[in-house]
Coordinates of C-alpha atoms in Angstrom, one line a residue:
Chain A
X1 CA 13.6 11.4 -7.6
X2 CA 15.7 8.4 -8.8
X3 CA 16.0 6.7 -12.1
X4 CA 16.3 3.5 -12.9
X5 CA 17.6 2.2 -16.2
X6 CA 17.3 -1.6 -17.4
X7 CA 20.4 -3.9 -18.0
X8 CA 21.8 -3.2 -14.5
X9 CA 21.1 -6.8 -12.7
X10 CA 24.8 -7.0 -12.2
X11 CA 24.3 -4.6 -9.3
X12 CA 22.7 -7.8 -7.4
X13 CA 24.3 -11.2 -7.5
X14 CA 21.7 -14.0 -6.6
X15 CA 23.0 -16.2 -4.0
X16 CA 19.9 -18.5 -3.1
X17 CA 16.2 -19.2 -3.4
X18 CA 14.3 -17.7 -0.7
X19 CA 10.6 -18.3 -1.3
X20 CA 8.5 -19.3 -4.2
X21 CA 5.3 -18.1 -4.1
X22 CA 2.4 -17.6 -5.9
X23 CA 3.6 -14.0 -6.6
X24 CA 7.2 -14.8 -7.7
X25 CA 9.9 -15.8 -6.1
X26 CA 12.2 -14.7 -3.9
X27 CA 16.1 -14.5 -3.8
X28 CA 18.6 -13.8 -1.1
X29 CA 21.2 -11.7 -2.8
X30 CA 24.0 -9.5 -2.7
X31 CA 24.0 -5.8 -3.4
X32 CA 27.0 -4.9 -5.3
X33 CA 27.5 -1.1 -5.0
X34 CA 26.6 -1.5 -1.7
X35 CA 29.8 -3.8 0.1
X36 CA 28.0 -6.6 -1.2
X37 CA 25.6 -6.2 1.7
X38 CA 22.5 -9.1 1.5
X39 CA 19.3 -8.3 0.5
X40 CA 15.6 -9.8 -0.5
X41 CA 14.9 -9.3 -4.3
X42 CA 11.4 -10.3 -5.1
X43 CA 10.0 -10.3 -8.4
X44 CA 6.3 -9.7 -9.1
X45 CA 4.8 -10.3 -12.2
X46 CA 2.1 -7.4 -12.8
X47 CA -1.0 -8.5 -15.3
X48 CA -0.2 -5.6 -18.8
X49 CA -3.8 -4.9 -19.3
X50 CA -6.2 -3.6 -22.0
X51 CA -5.4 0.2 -19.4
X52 CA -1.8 -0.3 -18.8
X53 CA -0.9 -1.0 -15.3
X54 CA -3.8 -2.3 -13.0
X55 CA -4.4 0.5 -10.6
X56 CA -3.8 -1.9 -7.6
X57 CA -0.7 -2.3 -8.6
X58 CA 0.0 1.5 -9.1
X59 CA -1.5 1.9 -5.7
X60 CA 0.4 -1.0 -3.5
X61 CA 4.1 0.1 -4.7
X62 CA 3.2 3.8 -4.3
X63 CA 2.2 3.1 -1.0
X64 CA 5.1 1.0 -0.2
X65 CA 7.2 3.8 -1.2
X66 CA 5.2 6.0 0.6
X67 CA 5.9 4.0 3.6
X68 CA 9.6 4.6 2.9
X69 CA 9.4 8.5 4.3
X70 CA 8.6 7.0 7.8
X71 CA 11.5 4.3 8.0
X72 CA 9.9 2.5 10.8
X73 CA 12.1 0.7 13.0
X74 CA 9.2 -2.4 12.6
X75 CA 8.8 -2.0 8.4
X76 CA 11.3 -3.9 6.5
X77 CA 13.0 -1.4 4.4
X78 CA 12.2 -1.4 0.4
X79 CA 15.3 -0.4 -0.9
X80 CA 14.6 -0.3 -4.7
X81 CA 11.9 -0.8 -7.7
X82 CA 13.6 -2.3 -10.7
X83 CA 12.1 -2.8 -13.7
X84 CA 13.4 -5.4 -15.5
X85 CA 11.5 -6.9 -18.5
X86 CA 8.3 -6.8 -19.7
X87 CA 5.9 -8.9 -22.7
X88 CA 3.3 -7.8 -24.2
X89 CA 1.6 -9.6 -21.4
X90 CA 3.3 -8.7 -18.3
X91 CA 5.1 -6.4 -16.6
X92 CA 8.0 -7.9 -14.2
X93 CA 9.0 -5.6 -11.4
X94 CA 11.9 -6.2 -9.0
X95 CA 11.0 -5.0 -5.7
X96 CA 14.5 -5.5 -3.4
X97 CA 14.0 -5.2 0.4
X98 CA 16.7 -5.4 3.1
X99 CA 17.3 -8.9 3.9
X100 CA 16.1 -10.3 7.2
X101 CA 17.3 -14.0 8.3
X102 CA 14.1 -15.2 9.8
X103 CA 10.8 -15.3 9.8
X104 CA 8.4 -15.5 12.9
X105 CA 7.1 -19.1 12.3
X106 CA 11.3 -19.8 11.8
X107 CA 11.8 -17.9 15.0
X108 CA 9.4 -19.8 16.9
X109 CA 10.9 -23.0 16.4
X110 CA 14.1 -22.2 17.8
X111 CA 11.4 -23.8 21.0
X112 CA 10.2 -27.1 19.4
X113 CA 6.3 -26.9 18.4
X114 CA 3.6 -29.1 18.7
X115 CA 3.4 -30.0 15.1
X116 CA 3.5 -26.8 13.3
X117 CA 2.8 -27.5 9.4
X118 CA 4.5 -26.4 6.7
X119 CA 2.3 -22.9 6.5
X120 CA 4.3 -20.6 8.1
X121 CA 3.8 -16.6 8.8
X122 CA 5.9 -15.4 6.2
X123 CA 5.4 -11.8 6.2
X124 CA 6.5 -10.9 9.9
X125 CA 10.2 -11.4 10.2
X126 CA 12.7 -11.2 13.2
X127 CA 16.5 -9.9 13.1
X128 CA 18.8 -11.1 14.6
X129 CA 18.8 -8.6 17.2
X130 CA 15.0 -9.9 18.0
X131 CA 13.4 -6.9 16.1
X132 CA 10.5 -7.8 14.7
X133 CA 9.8 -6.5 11.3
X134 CA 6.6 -6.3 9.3
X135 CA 6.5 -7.1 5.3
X136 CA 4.9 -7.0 2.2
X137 CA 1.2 -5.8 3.2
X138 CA -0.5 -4.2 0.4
X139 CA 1.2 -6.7 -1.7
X140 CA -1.1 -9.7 -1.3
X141 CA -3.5 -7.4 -3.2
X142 CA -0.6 -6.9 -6.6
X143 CA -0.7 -10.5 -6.4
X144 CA -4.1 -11.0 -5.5
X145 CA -5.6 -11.7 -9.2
X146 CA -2.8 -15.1 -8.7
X147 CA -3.2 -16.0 -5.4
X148 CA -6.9 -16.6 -6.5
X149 CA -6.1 -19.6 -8.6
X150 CA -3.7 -21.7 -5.8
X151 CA -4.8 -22.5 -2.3
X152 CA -3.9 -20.1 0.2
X153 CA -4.7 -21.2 3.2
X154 CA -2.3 -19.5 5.4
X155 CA -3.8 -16.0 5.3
X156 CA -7.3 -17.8 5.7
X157 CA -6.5 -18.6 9.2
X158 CA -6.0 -14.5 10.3
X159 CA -8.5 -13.0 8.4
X160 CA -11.1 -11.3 10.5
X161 CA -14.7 -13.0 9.7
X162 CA -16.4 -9.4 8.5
X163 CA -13.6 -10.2 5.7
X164 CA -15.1 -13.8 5.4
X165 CA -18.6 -12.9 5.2
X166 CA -18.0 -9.7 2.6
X167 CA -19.3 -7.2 4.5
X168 CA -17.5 -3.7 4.6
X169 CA -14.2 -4.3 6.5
X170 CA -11.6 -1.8 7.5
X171 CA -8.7 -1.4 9.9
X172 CA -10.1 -4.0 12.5
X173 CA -9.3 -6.3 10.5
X174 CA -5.7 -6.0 11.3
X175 CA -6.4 -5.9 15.0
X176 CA -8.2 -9.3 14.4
X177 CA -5.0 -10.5 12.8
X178 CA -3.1 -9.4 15.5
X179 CA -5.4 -11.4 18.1
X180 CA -4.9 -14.3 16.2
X181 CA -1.3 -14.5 15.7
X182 CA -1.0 -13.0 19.9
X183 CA -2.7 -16.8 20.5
X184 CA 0.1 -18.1 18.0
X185 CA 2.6 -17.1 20.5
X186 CA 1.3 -18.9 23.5
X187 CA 0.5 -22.0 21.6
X188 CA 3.4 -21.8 18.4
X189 CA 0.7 -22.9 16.6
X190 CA -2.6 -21.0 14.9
X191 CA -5.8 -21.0 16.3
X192 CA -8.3 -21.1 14.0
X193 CA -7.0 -23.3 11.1
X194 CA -9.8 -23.4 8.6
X195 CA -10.0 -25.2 5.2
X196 CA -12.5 -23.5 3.6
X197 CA -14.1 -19.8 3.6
X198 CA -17.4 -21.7 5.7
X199 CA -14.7 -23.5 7.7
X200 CA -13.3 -20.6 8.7
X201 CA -16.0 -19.1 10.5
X202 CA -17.2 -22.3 12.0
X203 CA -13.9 -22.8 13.7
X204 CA -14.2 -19.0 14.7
X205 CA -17.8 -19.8 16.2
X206 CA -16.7 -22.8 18.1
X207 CA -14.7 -20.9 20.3
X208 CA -16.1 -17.4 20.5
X209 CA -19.8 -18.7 20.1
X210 CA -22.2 -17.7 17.4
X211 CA -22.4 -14.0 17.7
X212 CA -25.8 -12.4 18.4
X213 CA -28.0 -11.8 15.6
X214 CA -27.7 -7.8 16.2
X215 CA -23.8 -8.1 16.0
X216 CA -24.2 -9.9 11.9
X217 CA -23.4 -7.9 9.6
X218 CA -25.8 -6.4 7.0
X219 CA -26.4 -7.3 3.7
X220 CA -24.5 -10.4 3.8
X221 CA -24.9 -13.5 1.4
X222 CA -24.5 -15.8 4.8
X223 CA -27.5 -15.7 6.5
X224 CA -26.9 -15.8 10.5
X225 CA -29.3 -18.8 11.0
X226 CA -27.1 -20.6 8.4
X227 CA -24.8 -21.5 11.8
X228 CA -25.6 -23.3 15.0
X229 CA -25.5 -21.4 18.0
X230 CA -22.8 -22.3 20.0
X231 CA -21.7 -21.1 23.0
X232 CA -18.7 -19.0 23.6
X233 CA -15.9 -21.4 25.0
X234 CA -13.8 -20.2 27.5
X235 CA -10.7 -19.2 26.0
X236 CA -7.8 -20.5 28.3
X237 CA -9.2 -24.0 27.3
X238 CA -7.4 -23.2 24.0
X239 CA -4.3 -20.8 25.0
X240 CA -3.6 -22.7 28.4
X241 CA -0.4 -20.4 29.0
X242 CA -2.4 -17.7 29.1
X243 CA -2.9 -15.3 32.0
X244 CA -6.0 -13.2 33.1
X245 CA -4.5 -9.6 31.7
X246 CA -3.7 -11.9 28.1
X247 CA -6.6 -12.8 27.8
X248 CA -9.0 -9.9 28.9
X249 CA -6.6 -8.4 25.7
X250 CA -7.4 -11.6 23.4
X251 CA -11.1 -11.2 24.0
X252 CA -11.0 -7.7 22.6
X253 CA -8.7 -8.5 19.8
X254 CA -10.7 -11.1 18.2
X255 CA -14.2 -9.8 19.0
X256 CA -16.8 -10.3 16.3
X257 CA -18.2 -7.0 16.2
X258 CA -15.4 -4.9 14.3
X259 CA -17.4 -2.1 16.4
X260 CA -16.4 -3.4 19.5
X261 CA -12.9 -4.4 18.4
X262 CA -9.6 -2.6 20.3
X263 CA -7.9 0.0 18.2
X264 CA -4.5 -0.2 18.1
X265 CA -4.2 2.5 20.2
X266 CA -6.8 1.2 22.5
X267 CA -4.6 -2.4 22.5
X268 CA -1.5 -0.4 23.4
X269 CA -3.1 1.0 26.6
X270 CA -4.1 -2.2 27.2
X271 CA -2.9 -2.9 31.0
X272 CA -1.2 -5.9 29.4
X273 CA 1.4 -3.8 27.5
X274 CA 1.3 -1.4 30.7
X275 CA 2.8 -3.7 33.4
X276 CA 5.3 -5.3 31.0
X277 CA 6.8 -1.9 30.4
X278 CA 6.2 -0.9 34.7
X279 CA 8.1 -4.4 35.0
X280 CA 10.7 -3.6 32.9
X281 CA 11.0 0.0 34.7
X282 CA 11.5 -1.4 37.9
X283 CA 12.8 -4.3 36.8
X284 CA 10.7 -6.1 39.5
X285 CA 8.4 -8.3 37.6
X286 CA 5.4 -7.7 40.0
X287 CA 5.4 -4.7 42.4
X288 CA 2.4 -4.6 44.6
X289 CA 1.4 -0.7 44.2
X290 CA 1.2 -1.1 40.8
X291 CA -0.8 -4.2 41.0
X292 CA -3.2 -2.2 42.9
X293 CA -3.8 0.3 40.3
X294 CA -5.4 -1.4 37.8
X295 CA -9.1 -2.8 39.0
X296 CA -8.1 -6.0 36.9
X297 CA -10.0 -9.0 38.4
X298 CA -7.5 -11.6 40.1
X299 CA -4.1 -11.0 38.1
X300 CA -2.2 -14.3 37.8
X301 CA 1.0 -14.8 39.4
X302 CA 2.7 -16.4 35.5
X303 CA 5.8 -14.1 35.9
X304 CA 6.6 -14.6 32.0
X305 CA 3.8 -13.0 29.7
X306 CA 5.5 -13.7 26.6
X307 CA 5.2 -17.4 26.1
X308 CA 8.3 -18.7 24.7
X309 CA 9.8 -15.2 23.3
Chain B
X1 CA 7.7 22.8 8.9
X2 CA 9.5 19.4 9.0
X3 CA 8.9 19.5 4.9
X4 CA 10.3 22.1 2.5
X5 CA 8.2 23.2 -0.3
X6 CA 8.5 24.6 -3.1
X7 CA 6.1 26.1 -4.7
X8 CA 5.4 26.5 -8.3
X9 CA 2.8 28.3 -10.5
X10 CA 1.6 27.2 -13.3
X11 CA -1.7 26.9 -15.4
X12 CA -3.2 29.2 -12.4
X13 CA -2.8 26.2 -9.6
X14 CA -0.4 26.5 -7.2
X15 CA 1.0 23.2 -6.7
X16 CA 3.4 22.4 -3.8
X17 CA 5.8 19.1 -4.2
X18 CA 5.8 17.8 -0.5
X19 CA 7.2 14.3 -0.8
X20 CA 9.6 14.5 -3.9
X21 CA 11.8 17.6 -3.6
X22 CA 13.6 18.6 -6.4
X23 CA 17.2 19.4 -6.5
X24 CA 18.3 22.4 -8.3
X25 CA 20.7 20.9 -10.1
X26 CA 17.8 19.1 -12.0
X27 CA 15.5 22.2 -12.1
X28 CA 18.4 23.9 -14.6
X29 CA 19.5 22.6 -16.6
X30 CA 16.6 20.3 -17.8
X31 CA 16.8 17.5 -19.8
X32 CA 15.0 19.7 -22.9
X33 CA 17.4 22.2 -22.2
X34 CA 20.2 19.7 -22.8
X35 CA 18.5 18.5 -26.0
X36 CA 18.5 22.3 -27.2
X37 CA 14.7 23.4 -26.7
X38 CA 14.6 26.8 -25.2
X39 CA 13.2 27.8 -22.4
X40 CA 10.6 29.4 -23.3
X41 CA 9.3 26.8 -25.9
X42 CA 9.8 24.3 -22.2
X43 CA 7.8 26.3 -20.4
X44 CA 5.2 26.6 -23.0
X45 CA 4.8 23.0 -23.3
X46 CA 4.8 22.9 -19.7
X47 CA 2.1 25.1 -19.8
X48 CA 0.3 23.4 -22.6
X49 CA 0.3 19.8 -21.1
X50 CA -0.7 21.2 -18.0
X51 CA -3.8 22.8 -19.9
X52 CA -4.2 19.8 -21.5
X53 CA -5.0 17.5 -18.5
X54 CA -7.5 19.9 -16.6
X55 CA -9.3 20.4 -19.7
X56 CA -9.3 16.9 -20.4
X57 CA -10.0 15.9 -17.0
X58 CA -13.1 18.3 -16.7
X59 CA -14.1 16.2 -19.9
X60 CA -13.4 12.7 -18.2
X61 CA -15.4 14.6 -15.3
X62 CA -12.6 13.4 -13.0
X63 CA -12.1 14.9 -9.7
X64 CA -10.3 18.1 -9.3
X65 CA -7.7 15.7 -7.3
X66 CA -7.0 13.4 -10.3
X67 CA -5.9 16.3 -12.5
X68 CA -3.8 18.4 -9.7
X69 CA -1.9 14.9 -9.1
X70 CA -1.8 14.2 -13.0
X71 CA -0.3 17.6 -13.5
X72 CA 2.5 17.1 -10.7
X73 CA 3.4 14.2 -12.8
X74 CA 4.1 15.5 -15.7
X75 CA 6.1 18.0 -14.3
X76 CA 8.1 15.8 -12.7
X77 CA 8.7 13.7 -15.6
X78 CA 10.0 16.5 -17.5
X79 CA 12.6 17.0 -14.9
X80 CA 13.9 13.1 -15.6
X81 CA 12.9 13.4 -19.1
X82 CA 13.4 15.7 -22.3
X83 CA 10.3 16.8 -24.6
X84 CA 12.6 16.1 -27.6
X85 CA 12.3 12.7 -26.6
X86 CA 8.8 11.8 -25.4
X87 CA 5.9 13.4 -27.3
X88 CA 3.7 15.9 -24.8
X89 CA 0.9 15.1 -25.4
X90 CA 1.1 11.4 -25.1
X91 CA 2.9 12.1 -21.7
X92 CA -0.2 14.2 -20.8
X93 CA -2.7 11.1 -21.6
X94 CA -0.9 8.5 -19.4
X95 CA -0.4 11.1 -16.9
X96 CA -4.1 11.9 -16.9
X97 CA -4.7 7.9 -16.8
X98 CA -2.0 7.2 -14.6
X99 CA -3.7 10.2 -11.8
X100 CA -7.3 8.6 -12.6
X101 CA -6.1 5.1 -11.0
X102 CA -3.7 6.6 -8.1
X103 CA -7.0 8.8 -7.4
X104 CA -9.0 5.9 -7.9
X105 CA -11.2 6.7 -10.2
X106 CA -10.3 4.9 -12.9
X107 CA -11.2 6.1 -16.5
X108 CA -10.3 3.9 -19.7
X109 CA -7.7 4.7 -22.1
X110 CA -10.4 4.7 -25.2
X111 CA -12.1 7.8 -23.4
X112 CA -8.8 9.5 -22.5
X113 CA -7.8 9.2 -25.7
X114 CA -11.4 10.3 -26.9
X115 CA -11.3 13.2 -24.8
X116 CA -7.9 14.6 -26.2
X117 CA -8.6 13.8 -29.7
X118 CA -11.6 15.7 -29.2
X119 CA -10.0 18.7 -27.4
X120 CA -7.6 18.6 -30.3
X121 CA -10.6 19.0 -32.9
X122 CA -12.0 22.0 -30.7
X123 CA -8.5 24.1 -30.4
X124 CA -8.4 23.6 -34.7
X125 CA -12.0 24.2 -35.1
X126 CA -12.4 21.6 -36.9
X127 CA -15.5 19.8 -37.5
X128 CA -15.8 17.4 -34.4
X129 CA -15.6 14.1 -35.7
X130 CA -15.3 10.8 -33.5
X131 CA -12.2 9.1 -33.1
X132 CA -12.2 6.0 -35.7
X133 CA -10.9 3.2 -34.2
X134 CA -7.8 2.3 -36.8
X135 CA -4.6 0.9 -36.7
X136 CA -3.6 5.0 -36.0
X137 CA -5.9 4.8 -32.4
X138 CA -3.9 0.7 -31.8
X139 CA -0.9 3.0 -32.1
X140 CA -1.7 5.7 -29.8
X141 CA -2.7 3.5 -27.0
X142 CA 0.1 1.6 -27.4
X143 CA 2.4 4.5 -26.8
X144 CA 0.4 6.0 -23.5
X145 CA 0.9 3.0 -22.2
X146 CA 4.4 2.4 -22.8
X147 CA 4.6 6.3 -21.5
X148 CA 2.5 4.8 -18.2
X149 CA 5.0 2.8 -17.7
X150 CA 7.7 5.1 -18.4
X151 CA 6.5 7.7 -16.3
X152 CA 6.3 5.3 -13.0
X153 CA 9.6 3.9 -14.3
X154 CA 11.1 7.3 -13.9
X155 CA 9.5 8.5 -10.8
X156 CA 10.4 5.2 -8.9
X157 CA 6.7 5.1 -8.2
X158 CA 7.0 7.8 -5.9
X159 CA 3.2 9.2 -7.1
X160 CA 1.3 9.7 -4.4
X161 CA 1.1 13.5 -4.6
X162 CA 0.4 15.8 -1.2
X163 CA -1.8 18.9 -2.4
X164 CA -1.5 22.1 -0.3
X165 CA -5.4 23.0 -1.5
X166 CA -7.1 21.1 2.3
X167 CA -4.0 23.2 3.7
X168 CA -5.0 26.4 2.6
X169 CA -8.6 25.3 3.4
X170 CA -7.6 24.3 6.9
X171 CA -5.7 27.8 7.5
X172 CA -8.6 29.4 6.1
X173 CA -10.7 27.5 8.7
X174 CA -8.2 28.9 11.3
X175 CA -8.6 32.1 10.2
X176 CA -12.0 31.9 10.4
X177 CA -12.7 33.0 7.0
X178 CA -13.9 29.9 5.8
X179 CA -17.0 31.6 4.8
X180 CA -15.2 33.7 2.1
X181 CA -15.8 31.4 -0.6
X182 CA -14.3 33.1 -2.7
X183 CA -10.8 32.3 -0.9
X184 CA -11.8 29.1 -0.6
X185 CA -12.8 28.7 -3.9
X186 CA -8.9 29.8 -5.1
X187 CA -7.6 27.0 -2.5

């Protein structure tokens, strides 16, 4: 159980702007009683309502902390809740996280890309080590009631279309995610880059095809018949680097039916994960036993499955 | 087995803190001790609060969840915190409010503050009359939710409370005497 008084900024000296945000902003800083070591200090501005703190709020840092008794090698750290000042209006919370020097859309430049934007992934980050770290989930929903008023786009592009449509979502959703931003390391750029909510799931449709009627979701607002069918599109048309055991994975990542999506556990069994960790084993890239053992049809002979990692 | 416990009795639940472990050097001596309460009298009010939030949470018909979690919360405030310095019963109210939205079942503050101004009336027998909404009730809600704030101020946000009651259930299951409802019942 810690404590945490007010007036004690001077443990963190601000060195830079970080990020500016519809949620706050973030600062690169130095943390003073600890060897002046660098960190991420993000402040939130939490909504003081008619019932005190909005539960989501409540909820997200709880979790956060909550997160903390893991300390997972791949979940940015949150080092400290600060509560600075608040108005009769709002609450403003200092959330400091270890600091991280890169983000994934910075660390995917390092190869040049074919005219990435200015919307970046900012909430996967890579040490410099290569360790990729995961943060701010539950966040997007403490600033959700902000995020409403500007445009953001960004998380648009990786949100699973049982999300789009309003229909009950749950954990596929992330695997969705995780299918879109897999594509986003073949290509360096996103894959389905809507404008608009509709956009969105047109753009989805014109490369997976318009979903059978018995996959829609119930009790939507978006009638099924509102779309043209399509045709699925083969999908190496639009990830050309990718191989036959990448994209028998894709498929299942980004399949329409959150029924039929891979769990995670399911995507980590995925033979694709298995012969990059046989590889690495034997340090041969491809041995032929082990080629036998899968019933994969036709495995492709592109010796680097990462592209451009 | 990976997670000490320690158990602690009070107003006839048996609540283990799994994720926030107390120190003994904070168990003794506590803050109220420090200010010059008693024991006794810190135990009572322990006690009391404790009373306070099941009865009103029973009222707010909140699940049984909501007021185990609100009562870890006030204990642990009172651990960071003295009752010379933060009034118990307001405490109580945003702990019971803070529990209802971590729970998620959210109640509003007017009926939380209903229920314990009613309670109140009931433990004087007095003639139950509702709460008037004056400058006295602005006040009141003012303060729980300063205290809301106080309380996840002090606990670092750290509320998300384990209860050992599916535990017990679960060894109960194991030991097949799940159909003993009366054990089950005391889980």
């Amino acid at each position: 159980m810690t404590s945490r008084r007010d007036g004690l900024e001077q443990n963190y000296e601000e060195i830079a702007v970080i990020g500016n945000g519809a949620y706050g902003t973030v600062y690169k800083a130095r943390d003073l009683k600890n060897d002046g070591q660098f960190v991420a200090m993000k402040r939130i501005r939490i909504q003081n309502t008619e019932e005190g703190m909005p539960m989501s709020a409540i909820r997200e840092i709880a979790l956060l902390k909550q997160l903390e008794n893991y300390e997972h090698p791949n979940v940015v750290r949150l080092l400290d809740v600060r509560h600075t000042d608040h108005t009769a209006s709002e609450i403003r919370l200092m959330l400091v996280f270890e600091y991280v020097d890169q983000d994934l859309s910075t660390y995917l430049e390092g190869c040049p890309p074919p005219g990435l934007g200015p919307d970046r992934i900012r909430n996967i980050l890579v040490t410099s080590q290569g360790t990729l770290k995961v943060a701010d989930f539950g966040l997007a929903r403490v600033y959700g009631f902000q995020m409403a008023l500007t445009s953001v786009v960004v998380t648009l592009w990786y949100r699973a279309p049982e999300v789009i449509l309003q229909a009950a979502y749950a954990t596929p959703v992330d695997i969705w995610s995780c299918g879109c931003i897999f594509v986003e390391l073949f290509n360096r750029r996103p894959l389905f880059c809507g404008q608009s909510d509709i956009d969105q799931l047109s753009k989805i449709f014109d490369i997976l095809g318009l979903p059978p009627e018995d996959d829609w979701p119930e009790n939507v607002s978006l009638p099924w018949n509102s779309f043209k069918a399509v045709p699925p599109q083969p999908l190496e048309q639009f990830v050309p680097e990718i191989d036959n055991d990448a994209k028998d994975l894709l498929e299942k990542l980004i399949c329409f039916n959150p029924h039929r999506r891979l769990s995670a556990q399911e995507a980590m069994n995925h033979s694709y994960f298995r012969d990059d960790l046989d590889s690495l084993r034997t340090s041969s890239s491809l041995s032929v036993s082990e080629g036998e053992s899968f019933e994969t049809d036709g495995r492709s002979d592109t010796p680097s499955k990462h592209g451009g990692s | 087995k990976q997670h000490p416990t320690l158990p602690r009795d009070f107003s006839k639940v048996i609540l283990t803190l799994d994720n926030v472990l107390i120190p003994e050097d904070k168990l003794s001596p506590t803050p109220s001790l420090q200010d010059g309460l008693d024991s006794e009298t810190e135990m009572d009010l322990r006690i009391i609060g404790c009373e306070l939030i099941q009865t009103a949470g029973i009222l707010l018909k909140l699940p049984q969840v909501a007021m185990a979690t609100g009562q870890v919360l006030f204990q642990r405030f009172y651990y960071s915190k003295s009752f010379v310095k933060h009034n118990m019963e307001v405490v109580a109210m945003a702990c019971i409010n803070l529990a209802s939205k971590i729970e998620e079942s959210p109640r509003r503050l007017r009926d939380v503050i209903n229920v314990f101004h009613h309670i109140k009336q009931l433990k004087y027998q007095k003639v139950i009359h509702p709460l008037v909404l004056d400058q006295n009730y602005i006040n009141t809600k003012n303060q729980v939710i300063k205290s809301e704030r106080r309380v996840l101020k002090e606990l670092g946000f750290c509320v998300h409370v384990k209860h050992p009651h599916k535990i017990i259930v679960m060894f109960l299951q194991v030991l097949e005497c799940e159909k003993n409802a009366k054990l089950v019942q005391c889980a």
